[in-house]
mmCIF file of C-alpha atoms in Angstrom:
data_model
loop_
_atom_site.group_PDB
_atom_site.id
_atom_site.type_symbol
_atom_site.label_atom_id
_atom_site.label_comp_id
_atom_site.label_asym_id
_atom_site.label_seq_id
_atom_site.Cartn_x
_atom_site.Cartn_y
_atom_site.Cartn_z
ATOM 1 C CA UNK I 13 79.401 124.445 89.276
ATOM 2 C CA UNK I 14 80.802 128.277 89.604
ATOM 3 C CA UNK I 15 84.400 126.560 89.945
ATOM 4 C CA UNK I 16 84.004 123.876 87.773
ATOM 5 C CA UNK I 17 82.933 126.434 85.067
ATOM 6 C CA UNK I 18 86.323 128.308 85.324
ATOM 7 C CA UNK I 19 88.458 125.079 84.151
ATOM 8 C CA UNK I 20 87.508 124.494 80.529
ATOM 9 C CA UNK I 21 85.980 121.784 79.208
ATOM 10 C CA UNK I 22 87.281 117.711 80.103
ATOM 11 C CA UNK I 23 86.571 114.462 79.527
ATOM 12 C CA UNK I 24 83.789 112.989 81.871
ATOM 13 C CA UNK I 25 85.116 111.393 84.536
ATOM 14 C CA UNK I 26 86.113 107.456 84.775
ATOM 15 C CA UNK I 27 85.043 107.499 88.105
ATOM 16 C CA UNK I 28 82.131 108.962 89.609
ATOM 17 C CA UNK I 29 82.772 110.214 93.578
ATOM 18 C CA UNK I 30 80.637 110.796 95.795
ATOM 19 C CA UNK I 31 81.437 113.678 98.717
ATOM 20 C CA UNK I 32 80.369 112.337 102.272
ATOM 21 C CA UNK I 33 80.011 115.102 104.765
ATOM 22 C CA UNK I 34 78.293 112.642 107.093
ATOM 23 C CA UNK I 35 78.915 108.860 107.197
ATOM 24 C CA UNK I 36 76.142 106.929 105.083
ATOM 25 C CA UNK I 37 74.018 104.484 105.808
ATOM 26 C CA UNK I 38 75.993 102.485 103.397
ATOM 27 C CA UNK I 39 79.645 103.150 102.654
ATOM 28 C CA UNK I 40 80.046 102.595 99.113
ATOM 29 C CA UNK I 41 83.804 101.950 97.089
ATOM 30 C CA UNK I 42 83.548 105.627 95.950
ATOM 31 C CA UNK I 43 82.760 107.431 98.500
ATOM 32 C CA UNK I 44 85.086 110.105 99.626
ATOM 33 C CA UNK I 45 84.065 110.670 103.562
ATOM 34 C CA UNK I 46 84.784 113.465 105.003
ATOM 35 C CA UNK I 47 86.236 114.232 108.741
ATOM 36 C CA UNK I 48 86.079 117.246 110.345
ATOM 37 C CA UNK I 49 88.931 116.779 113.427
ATOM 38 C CA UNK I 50 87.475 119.620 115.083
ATOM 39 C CA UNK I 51 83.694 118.953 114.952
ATOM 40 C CA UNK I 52 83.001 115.280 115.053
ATOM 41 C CA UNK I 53 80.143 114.000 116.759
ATOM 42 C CA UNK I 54 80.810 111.819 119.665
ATOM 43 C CA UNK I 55 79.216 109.066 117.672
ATOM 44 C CA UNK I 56 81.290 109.569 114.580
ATOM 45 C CA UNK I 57 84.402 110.080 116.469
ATOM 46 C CA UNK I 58 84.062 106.347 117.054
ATOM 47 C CA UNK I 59 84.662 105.461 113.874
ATOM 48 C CA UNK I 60 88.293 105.673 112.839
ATOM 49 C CA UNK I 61 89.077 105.766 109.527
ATOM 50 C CA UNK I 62 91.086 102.648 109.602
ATOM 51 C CA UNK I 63 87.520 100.948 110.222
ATOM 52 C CA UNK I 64 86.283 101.758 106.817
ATOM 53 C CA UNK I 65 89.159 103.143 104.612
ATOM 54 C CA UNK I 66 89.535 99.654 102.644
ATOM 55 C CA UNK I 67 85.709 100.042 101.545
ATOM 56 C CA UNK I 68 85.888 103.894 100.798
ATOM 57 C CA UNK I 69 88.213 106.717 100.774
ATOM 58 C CA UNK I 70 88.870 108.921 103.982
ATOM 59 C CA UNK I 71 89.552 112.782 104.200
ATOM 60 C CA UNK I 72 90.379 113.949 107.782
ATOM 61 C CA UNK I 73 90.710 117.726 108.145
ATOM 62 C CA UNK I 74 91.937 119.705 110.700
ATOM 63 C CA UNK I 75 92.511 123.898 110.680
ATOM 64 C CA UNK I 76 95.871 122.722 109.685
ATOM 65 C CA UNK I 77 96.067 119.535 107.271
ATOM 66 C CA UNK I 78 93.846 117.333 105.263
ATOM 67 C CA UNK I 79 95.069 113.635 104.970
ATOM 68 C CA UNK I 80 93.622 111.376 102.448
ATOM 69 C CA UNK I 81 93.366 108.163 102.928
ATOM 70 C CA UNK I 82 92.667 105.821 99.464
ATOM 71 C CA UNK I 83 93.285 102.567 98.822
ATOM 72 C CA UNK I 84 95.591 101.661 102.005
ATOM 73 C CA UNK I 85 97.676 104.871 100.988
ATOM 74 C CA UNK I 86 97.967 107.608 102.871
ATOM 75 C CA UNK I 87 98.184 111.202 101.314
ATOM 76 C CA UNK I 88 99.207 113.831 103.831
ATOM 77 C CA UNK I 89 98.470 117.633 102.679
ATOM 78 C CA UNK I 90 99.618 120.638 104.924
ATOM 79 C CA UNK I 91 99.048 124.508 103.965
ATOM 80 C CA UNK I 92 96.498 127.464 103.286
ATOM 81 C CA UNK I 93 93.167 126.583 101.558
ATOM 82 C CA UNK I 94 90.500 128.975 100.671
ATOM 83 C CA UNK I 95 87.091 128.641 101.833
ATOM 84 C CA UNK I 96 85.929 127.231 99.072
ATOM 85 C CA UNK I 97 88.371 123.968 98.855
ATOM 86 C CA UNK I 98 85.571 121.498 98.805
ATOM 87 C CA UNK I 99 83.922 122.624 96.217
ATOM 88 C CA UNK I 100 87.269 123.342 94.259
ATOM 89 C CA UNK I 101 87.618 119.894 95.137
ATOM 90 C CA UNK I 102 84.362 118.407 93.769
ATOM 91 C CA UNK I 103 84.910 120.310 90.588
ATOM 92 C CA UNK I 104 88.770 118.810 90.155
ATOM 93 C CA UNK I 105 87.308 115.165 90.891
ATOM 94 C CA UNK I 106 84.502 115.900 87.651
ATOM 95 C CA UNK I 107 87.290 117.232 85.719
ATOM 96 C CA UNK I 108 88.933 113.587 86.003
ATOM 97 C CA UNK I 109 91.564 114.371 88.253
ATOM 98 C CA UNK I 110 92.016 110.938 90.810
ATOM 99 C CA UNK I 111 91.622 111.993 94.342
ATOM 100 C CA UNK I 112 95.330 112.913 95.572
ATOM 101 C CA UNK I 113 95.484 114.884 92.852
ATOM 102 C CA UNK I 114 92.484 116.692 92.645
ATOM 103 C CA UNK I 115 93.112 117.766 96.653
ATOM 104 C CA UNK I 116 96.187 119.175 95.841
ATOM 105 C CA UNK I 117 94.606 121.257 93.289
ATOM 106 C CA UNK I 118 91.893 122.169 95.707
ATOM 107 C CA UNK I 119 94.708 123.623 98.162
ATOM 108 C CA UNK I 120 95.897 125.481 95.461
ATOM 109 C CA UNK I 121 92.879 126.944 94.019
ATOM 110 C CA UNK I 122 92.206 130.715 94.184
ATOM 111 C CA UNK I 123 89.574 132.638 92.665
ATOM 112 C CA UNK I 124 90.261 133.661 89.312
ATOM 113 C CA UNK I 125 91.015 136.971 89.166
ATOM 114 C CA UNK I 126 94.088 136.692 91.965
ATOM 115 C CA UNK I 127 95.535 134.395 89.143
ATOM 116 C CA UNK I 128 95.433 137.672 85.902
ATOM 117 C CA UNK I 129 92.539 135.586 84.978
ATOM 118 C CA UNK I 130 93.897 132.370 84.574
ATOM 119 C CA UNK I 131 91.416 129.968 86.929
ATOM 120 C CA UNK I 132 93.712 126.825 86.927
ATOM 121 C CA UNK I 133 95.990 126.540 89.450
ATOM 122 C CA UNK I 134 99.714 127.553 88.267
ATOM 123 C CA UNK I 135 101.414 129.239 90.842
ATOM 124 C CA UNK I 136 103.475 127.150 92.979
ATOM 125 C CA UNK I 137 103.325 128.854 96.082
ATOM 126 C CA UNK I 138 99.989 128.364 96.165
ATOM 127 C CA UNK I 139 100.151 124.370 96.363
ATOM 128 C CA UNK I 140 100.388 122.618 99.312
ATOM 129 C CA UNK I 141 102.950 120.750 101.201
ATOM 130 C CA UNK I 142 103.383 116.600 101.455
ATOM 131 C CA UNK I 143 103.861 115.926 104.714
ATOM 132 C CA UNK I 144 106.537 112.577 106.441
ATOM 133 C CA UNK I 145 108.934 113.224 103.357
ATOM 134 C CA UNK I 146 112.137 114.972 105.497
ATOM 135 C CA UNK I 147 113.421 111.958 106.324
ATOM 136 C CA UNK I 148 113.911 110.971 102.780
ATOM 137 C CA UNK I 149 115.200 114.346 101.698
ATOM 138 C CA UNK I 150 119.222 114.231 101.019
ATOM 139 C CA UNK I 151 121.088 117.225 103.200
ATOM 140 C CA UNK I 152 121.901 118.522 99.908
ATOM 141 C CA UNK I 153 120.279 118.695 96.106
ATOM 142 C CA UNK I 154 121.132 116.298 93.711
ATOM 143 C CA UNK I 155 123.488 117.364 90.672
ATOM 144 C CA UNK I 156 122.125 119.406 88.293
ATOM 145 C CA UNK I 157 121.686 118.372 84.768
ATOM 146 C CA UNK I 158 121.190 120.097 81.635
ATOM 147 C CA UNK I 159 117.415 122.377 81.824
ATOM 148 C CA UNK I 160 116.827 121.231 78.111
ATOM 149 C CA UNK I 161 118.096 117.806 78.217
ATOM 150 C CA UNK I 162 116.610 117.269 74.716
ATOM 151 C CA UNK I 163 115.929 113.623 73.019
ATOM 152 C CA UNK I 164 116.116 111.197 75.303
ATOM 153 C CA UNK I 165 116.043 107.436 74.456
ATOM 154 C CA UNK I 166 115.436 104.589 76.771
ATOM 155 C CA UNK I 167 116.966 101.470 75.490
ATOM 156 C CA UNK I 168 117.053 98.101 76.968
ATOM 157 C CA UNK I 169 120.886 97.054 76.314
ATOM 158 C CA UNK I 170 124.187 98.404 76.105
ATOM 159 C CA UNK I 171 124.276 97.664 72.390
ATOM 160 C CA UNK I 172 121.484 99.929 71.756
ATOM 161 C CA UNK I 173 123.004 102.892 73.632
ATOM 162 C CA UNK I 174 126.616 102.464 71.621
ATOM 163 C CA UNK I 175 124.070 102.739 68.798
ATOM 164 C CA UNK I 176 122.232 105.491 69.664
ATOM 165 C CA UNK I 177 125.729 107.070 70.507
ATOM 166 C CA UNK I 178 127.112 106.880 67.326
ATOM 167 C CA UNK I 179 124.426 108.953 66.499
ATOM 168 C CA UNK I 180 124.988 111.547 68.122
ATOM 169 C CA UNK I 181 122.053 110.955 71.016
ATOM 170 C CA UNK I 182 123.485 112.716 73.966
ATOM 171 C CA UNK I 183 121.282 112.015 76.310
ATOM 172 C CA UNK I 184 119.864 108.458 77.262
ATOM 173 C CA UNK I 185 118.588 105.783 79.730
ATOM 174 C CA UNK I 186 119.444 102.284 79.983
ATOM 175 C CA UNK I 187 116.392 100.384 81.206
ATOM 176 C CA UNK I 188 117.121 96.827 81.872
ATOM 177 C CA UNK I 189 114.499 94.455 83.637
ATOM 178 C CA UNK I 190 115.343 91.350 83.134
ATOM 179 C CA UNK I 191 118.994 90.560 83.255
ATOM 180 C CA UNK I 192 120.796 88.629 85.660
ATOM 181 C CA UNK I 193 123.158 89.846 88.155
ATOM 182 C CA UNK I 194 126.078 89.506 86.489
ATOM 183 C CA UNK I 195 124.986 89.926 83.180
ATOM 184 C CA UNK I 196 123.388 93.661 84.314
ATOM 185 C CA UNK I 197 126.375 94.862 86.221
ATOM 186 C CA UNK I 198 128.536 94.050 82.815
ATOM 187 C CA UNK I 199 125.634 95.840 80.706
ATOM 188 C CA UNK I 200 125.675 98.954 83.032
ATOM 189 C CA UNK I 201 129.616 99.156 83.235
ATOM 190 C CA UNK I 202 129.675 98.917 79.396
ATOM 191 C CA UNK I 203 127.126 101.821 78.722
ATOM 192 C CA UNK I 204 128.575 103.924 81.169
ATOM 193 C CA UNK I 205 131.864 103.172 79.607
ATOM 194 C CA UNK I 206 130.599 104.080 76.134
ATOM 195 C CA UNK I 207 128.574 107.714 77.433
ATOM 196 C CA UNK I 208 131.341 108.415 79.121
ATOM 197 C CA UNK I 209 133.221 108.129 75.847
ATOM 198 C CA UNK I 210 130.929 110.451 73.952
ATOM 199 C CA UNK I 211 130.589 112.836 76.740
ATOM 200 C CA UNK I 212 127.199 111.792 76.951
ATOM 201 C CA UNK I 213 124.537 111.382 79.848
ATOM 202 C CA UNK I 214 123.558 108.296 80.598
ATOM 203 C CA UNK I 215 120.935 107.131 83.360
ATOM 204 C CA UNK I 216 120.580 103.826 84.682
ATOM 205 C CA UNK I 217 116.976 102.558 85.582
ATOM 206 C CA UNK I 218 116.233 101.252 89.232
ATOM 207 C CA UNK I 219 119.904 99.739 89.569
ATOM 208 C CA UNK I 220 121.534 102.879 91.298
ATOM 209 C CA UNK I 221 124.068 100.523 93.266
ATOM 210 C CA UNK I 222 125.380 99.356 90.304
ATOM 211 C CA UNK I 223 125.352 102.363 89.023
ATOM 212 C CA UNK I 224 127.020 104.233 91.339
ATOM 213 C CA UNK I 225 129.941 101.479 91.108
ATOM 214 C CA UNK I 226 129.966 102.152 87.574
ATOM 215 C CA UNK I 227 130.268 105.845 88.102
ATOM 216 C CA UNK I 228 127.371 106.554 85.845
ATOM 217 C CA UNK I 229 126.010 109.977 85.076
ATOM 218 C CA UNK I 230 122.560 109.553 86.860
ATOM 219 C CA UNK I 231 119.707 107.527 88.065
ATOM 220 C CA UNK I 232 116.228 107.266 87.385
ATOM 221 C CA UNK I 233 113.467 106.133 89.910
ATOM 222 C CA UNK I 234 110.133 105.372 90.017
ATOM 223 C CA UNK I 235 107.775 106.668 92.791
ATOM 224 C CA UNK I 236 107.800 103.041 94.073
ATOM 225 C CA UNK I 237 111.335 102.805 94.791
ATOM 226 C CA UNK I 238 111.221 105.799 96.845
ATOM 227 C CA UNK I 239 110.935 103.730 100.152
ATOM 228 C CA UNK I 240 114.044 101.492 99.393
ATOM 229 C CA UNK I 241 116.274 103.483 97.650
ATOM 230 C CA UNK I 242 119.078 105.069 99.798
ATOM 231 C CA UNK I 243 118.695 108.609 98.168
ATOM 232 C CA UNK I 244 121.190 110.140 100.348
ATOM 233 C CA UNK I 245 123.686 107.361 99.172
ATOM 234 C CA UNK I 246 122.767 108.433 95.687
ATOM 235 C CA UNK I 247 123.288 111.986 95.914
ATOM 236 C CA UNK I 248 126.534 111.886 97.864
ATOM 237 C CA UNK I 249 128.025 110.050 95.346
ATOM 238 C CA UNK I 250 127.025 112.644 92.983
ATOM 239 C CA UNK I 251 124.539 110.875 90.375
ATOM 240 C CA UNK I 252 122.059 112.894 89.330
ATOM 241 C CA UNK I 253 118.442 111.698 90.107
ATOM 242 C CA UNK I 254 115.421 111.677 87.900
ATOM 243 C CA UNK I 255 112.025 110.604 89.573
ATOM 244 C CA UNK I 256 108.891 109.436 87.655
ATOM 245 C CA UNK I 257 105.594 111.055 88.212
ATOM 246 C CA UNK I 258 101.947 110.287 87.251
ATOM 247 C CA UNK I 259 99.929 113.820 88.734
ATOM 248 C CA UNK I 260 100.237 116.735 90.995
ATOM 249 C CA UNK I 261 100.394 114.417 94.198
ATOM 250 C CA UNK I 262 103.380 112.873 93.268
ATOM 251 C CA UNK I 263 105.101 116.266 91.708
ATOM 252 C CA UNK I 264 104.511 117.191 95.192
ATOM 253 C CA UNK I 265 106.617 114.513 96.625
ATOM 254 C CA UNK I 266 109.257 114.947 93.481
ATOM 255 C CA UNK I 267 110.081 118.327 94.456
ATOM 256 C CA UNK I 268 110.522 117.766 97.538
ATOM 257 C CA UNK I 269 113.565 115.710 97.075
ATOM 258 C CA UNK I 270 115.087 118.018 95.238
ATOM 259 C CA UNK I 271 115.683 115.957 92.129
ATOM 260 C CA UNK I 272 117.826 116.599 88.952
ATOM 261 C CA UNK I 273 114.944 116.218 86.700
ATOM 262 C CA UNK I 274 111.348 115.224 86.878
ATOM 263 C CA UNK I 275 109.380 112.770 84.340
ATOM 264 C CA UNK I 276 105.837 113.520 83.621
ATOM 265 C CA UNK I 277 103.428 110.763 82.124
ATOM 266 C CA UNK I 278 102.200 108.566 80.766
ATOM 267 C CA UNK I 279 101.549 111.537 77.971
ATOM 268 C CA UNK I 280 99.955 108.903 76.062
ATOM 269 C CA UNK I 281 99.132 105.058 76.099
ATOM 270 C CA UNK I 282 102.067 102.930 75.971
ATOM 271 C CA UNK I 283 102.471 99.442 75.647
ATOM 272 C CA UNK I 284 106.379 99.529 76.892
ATOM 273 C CA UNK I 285 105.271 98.894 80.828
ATOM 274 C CA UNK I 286 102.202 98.978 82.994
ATOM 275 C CA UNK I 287 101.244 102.409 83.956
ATOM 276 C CA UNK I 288 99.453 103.185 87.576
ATOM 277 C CA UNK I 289 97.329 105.694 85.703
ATOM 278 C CA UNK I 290 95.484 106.422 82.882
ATOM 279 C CA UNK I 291 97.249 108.350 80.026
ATOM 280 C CA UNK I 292 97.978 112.186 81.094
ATOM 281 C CA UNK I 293 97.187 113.910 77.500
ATOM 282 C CA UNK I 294 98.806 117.356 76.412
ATOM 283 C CA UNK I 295 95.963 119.631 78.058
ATOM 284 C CA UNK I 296 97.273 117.928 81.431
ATOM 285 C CA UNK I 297 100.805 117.959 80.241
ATOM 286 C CA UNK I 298 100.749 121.673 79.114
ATOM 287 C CA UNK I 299 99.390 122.308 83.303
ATOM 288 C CA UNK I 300 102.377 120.275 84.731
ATOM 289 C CA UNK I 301 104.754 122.258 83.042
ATOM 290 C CA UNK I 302 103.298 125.854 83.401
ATOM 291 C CA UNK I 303 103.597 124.547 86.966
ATOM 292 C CA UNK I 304 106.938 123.509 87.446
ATOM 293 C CA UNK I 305 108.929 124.800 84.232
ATOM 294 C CA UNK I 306 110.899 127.315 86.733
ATOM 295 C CA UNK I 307 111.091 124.854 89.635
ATOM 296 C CA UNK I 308 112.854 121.725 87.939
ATOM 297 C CA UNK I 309 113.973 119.937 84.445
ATOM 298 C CA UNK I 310 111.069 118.745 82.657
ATOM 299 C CA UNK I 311 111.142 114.979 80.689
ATOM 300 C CA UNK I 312 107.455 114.126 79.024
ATOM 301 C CA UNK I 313 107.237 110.579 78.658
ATOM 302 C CA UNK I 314 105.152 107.828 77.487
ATOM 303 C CA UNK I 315 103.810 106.752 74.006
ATOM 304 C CA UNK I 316 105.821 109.975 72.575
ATOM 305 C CA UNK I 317 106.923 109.353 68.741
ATOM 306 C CA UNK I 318 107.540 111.711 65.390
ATOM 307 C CA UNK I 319 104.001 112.319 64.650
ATOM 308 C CA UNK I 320 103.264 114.072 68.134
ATOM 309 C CA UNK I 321 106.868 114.891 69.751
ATOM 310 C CA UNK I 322 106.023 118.599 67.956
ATOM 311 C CA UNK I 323 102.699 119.229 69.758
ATOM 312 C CA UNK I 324 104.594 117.476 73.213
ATOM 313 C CA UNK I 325 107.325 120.350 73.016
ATOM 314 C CA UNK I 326 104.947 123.274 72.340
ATOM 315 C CA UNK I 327 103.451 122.443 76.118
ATOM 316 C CA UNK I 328 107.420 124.277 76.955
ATOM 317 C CA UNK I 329 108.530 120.665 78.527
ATOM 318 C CA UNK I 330 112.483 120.589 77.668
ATOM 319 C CA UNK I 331 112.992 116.857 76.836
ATOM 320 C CA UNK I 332 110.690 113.695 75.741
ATOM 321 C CA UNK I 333 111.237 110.145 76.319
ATOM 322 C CA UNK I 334 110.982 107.857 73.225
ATOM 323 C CA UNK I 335 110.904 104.263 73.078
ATOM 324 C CA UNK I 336 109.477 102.368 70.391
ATOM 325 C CA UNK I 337 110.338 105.759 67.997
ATOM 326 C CA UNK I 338 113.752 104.383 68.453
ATOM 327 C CA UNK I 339 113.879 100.473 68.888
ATOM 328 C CA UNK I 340 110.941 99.951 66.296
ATOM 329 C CA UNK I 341 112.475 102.377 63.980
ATOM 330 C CA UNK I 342 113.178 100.772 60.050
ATOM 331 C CA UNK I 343 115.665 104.027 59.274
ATOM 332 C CA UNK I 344 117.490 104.282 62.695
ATOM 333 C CA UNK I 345 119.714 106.917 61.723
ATOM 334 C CA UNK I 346 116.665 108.621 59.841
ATOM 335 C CA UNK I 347 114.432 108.375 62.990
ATOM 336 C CA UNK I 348 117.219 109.777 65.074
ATOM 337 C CA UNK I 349 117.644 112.794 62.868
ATOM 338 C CA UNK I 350 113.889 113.727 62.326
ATOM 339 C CA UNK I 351 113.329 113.572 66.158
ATOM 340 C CA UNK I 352 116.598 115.733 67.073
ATOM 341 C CA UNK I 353 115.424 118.284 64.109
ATOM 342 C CA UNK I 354 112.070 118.633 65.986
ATOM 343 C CA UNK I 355 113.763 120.102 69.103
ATOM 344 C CA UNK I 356 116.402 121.941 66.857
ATOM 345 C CA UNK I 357 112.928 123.457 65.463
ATOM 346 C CA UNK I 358 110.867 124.082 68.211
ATOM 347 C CA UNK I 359 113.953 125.511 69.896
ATOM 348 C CA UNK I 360 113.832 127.949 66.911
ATOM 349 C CA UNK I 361 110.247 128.905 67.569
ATOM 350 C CA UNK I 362 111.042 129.671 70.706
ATOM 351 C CA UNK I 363 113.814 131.660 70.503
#
């Protein structure tokens, strides 16, 4: 409770955990079990967590690592912790924060007054390391892009982005699920063709064969396609790379890689795709960035539209992500003007 009354008020939790130190009698779907490498019991060192991770989730800590394991995933942590991580831990979980993330956090936290009395975690060299992820990581960075990248559509066909270019959008991503072969590669070629035209930059969803043929601008991946995509491939070819995230775990593994740019969302619900989590909010949002504004380009995405896009870009996050503010739009050319003044403006304030 001394931790938990250093992080400001939140939501109850969805989910209530509950902290194992010892296995129970009876392993419940949220329990969190907890492994101590160095001081199991013979009789508890029989019981691997393998055995019972599918019924609860499993922490094994060692001096040097804590791996979570949740859900058949595995979440492997490396770096300093202070004495008090478990607790910091316990309090994240209340505050809301799903497992992965709240152990991150609880690596990261530090008593308030080594943080100028600020008691949430913000300082980056603080946070703890993913581990497994070198493999992955290109030999070099991707290609930077713009740090404000500013409005940033995502439209479903080439039409839309010759649209939107017309406009004046500069920045944009084609997102298109459902095309055929064919029928995608001459999409993608087209938009590329057109951004290239306007001197814009233009990111292809998912497809980053395709759009490396078509020479595009950049890519943007979800966490999922992580294990398939051939992110060397992408970066010698000199596409820049934007990678989703959903919480701290998976900033982890963004920064990692080195990306151009990294999305961070859902902000708010969003009916445009199915979203792993549950909406992020601005309080959350305002965190991510304090976090990583010096480490990365920032994109806030997810239910985003005119009547909130001002409060998303006084969090300091350099771009948004609009969808239906766009494509459901009655006054295209007015909707595209009142959301580019709003950056124009809070670019003002700023300044």
């Amino acid at each position: 409770m001394r931790i938990r009354t250093h992080l400001g008020q939140w939501p109850s939790p969805a989910i209530r955990w509950r902290l194992c130190s010892t296995l129970p009698q009876s392993i419940e779907a949220n329990d969190l079990i907890i492994l101590h490498r160095d001081t199991l019991t013979e009789d508890a060192d029989q019981h691997e967590p393998s055995q019972f991770a599918a019924a609860a989730g499993v922490l094994t800590v060692t001096a040097e690592t804590i791996t979570l394991r949740l859900g058949g995933t595995v979440h492997p942590l490396a770096g300093e912790r202070s004495d008090d991580w478990l607790a910091a831990f316990a309090a994240f979980l209340e505050c809301g924060f799903m497992p992965p993330d709240a152990l991150v956090l609880a690596h990261a936290w530090r008593e308030p007054h080594r943080l100028e009395g600020n008691a949430w975690p913000i300082d980056y060299a603080n946070f703890p390391r993913v581990l497994g992820l070198d493999a992955m990581r290109p030999s070099v960075p991707f290609a930077a892009c713009p740090w404000q990248l500013g409005l940033y559509p995502v439209v479903a066909s080439a039409a839309w982005v010759e649209r939107l270019l017309e406009l004046g959008v500069k920045t944009l991503q084609l997102r298109a699920k459902t095309l055929e072969h064919a029928t995608l590669q001459a999409e993608i070629k087209r938009a590329v063709q057109a951004a290239r035209h306007h001197h814009a930059q233009l990111f292809i969803n998912d497809h980053w064969q395709l759009a490396i043929e078509a020479g595009a601008y950049g890519v943007h991946l979800g966490q999922e396609d992580l294990q398939t995509a051939q992110l060397q491939t992408i970066a010698n070819a000199g596409l820049r790379l934007g990678l989703s995230t959903h919480g701290y775990y998976e900033m982890l593994v963004a920064c990692h890689l080195r990306p151009s740019y990294i999305a961070l969302g859902a902000v708010f619900a969003t009916t445009t795709k199915s979203m792993p989590t549950a909406p992020q909010g601005l309080t959350r949002l305002a965190h991510y960035v304090q976090l990583l504004k010096k480490q990365v380009p920032l994109v806030a995405i997810g239910g985003i539209d005119q009547a909130v896009l001002a409060d998303v870009l006084a969090t300091g996050v350099g771009s948004a992500a609009v969808v239906r503010a766009i494509t459901e739009a009655s006054d295209l050319p007015k909707a595209v003007a009142t959301l580019q003044h709003a950056f124009v403006r809070n670019l003002d304030l700023v300044e």
